[in-house]
Tab-separated table of C-alpha atoms in Angstrom:
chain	number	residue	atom	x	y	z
A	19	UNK	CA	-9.454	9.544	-17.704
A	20	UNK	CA	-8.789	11.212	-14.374
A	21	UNK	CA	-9.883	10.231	-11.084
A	22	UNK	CA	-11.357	13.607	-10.131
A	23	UNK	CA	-11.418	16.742	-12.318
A	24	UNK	CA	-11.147	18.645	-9.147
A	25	UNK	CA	-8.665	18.886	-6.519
A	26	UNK	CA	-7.268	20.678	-3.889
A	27	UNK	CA	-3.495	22.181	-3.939
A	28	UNK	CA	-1.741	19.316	-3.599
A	29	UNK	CA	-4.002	16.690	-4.082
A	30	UNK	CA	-2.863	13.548	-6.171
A	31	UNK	CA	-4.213	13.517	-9.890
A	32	UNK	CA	-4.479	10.002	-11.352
A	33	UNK	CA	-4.408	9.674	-15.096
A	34	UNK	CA	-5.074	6.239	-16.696
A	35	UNK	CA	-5.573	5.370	-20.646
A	36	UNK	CA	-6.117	2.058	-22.446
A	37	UNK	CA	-5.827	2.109	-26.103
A	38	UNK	CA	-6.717	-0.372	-28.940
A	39	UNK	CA	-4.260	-1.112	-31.221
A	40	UNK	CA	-0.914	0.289	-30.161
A	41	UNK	CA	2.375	-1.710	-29.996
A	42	UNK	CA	5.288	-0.895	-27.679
A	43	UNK	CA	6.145	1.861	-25.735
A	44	UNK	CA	5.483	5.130	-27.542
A	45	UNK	CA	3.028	7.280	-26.137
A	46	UNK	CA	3.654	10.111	-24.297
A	47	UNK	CA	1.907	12.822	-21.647
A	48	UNK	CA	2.554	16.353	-21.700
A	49	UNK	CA	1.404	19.180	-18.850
A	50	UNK	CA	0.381	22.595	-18.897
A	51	UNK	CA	0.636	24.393	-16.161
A	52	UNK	CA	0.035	28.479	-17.522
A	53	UNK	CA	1.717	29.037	-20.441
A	54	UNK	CA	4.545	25.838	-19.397
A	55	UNK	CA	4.094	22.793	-21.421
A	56	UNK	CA	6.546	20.240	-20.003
A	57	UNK	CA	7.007	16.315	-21.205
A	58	UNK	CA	5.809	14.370	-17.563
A	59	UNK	CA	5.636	10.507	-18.735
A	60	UNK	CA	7.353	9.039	-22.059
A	61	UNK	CA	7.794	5.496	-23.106
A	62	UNK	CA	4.301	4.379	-22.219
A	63	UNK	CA	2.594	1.330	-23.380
A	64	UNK	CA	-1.181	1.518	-24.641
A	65	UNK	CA	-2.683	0.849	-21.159
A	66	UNK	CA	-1.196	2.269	-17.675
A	67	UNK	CA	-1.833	4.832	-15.078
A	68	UNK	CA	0.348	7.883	-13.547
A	69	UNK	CA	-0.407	10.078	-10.332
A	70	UNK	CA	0.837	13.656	-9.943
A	71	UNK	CA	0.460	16.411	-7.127
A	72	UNK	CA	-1.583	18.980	-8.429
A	73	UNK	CA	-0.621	22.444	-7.566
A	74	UNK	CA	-2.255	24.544	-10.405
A	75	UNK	CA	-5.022	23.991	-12.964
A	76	UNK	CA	-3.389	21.980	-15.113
A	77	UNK	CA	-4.139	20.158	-18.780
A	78	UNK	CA	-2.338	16.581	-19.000
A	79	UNK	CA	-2.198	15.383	-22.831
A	80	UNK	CA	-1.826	12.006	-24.064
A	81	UNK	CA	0.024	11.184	-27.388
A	82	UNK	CA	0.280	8.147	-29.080
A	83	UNK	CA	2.005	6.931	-32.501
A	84	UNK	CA	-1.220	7.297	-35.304
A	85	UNK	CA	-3.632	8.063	-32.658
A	86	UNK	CA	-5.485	11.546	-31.962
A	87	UNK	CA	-4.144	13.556	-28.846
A	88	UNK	CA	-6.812	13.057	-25.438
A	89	UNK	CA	-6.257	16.075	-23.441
A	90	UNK	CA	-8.109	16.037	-19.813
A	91	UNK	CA	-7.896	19.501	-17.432
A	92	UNK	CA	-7.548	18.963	-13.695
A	93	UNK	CA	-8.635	22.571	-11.651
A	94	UNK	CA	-7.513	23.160	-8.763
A	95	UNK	CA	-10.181	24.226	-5.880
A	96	UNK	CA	-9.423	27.516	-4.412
A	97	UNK	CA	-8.547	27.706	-0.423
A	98	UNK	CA	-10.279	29.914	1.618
A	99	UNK	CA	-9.053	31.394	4.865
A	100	UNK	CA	-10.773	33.098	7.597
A	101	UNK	CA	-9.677	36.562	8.396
């Protein structure tokens, strides 16, 4: 889950999971930013939460041991300036 699918440039992104029946510290969130898939948070226990700046429209995926990726997109809201 994410606290807000929408942001603003800059704007924290929270990202918190809580999964059944995973042991240890295994899981693992990836983010897209474009075409740039980067490893953000590894060694994460079934439950837990992590905030990030968002600058870009971005897709943060969670991956656990024997459990089905959960992908969430955060979009950025565009800035407008008066001329």
């Amino acid at each position: 889950a994410v606290s807000d699918k929408v942001k603003s440039v800059g704007d924290p992104a929270t990202i918190s999971w809580t999964l059944a029946d995973i042991t240890g510290a295994g899981c693992t969130i990836t983010k897209k930013i474009g075409k740039d898939t980067t490893t953000w948070q590894t060694g994460l226990k079934s439950s837990g939460s992590a905030t990030d700046p968002v600058t870009a429209q971005t897709t943060y995926s969670l991956s656990c041991p024997s459990v089905a990726t959960k992908s969430v997109i955060v979009t950025v809201v565009p800035s407008l300036r008066e001329f």
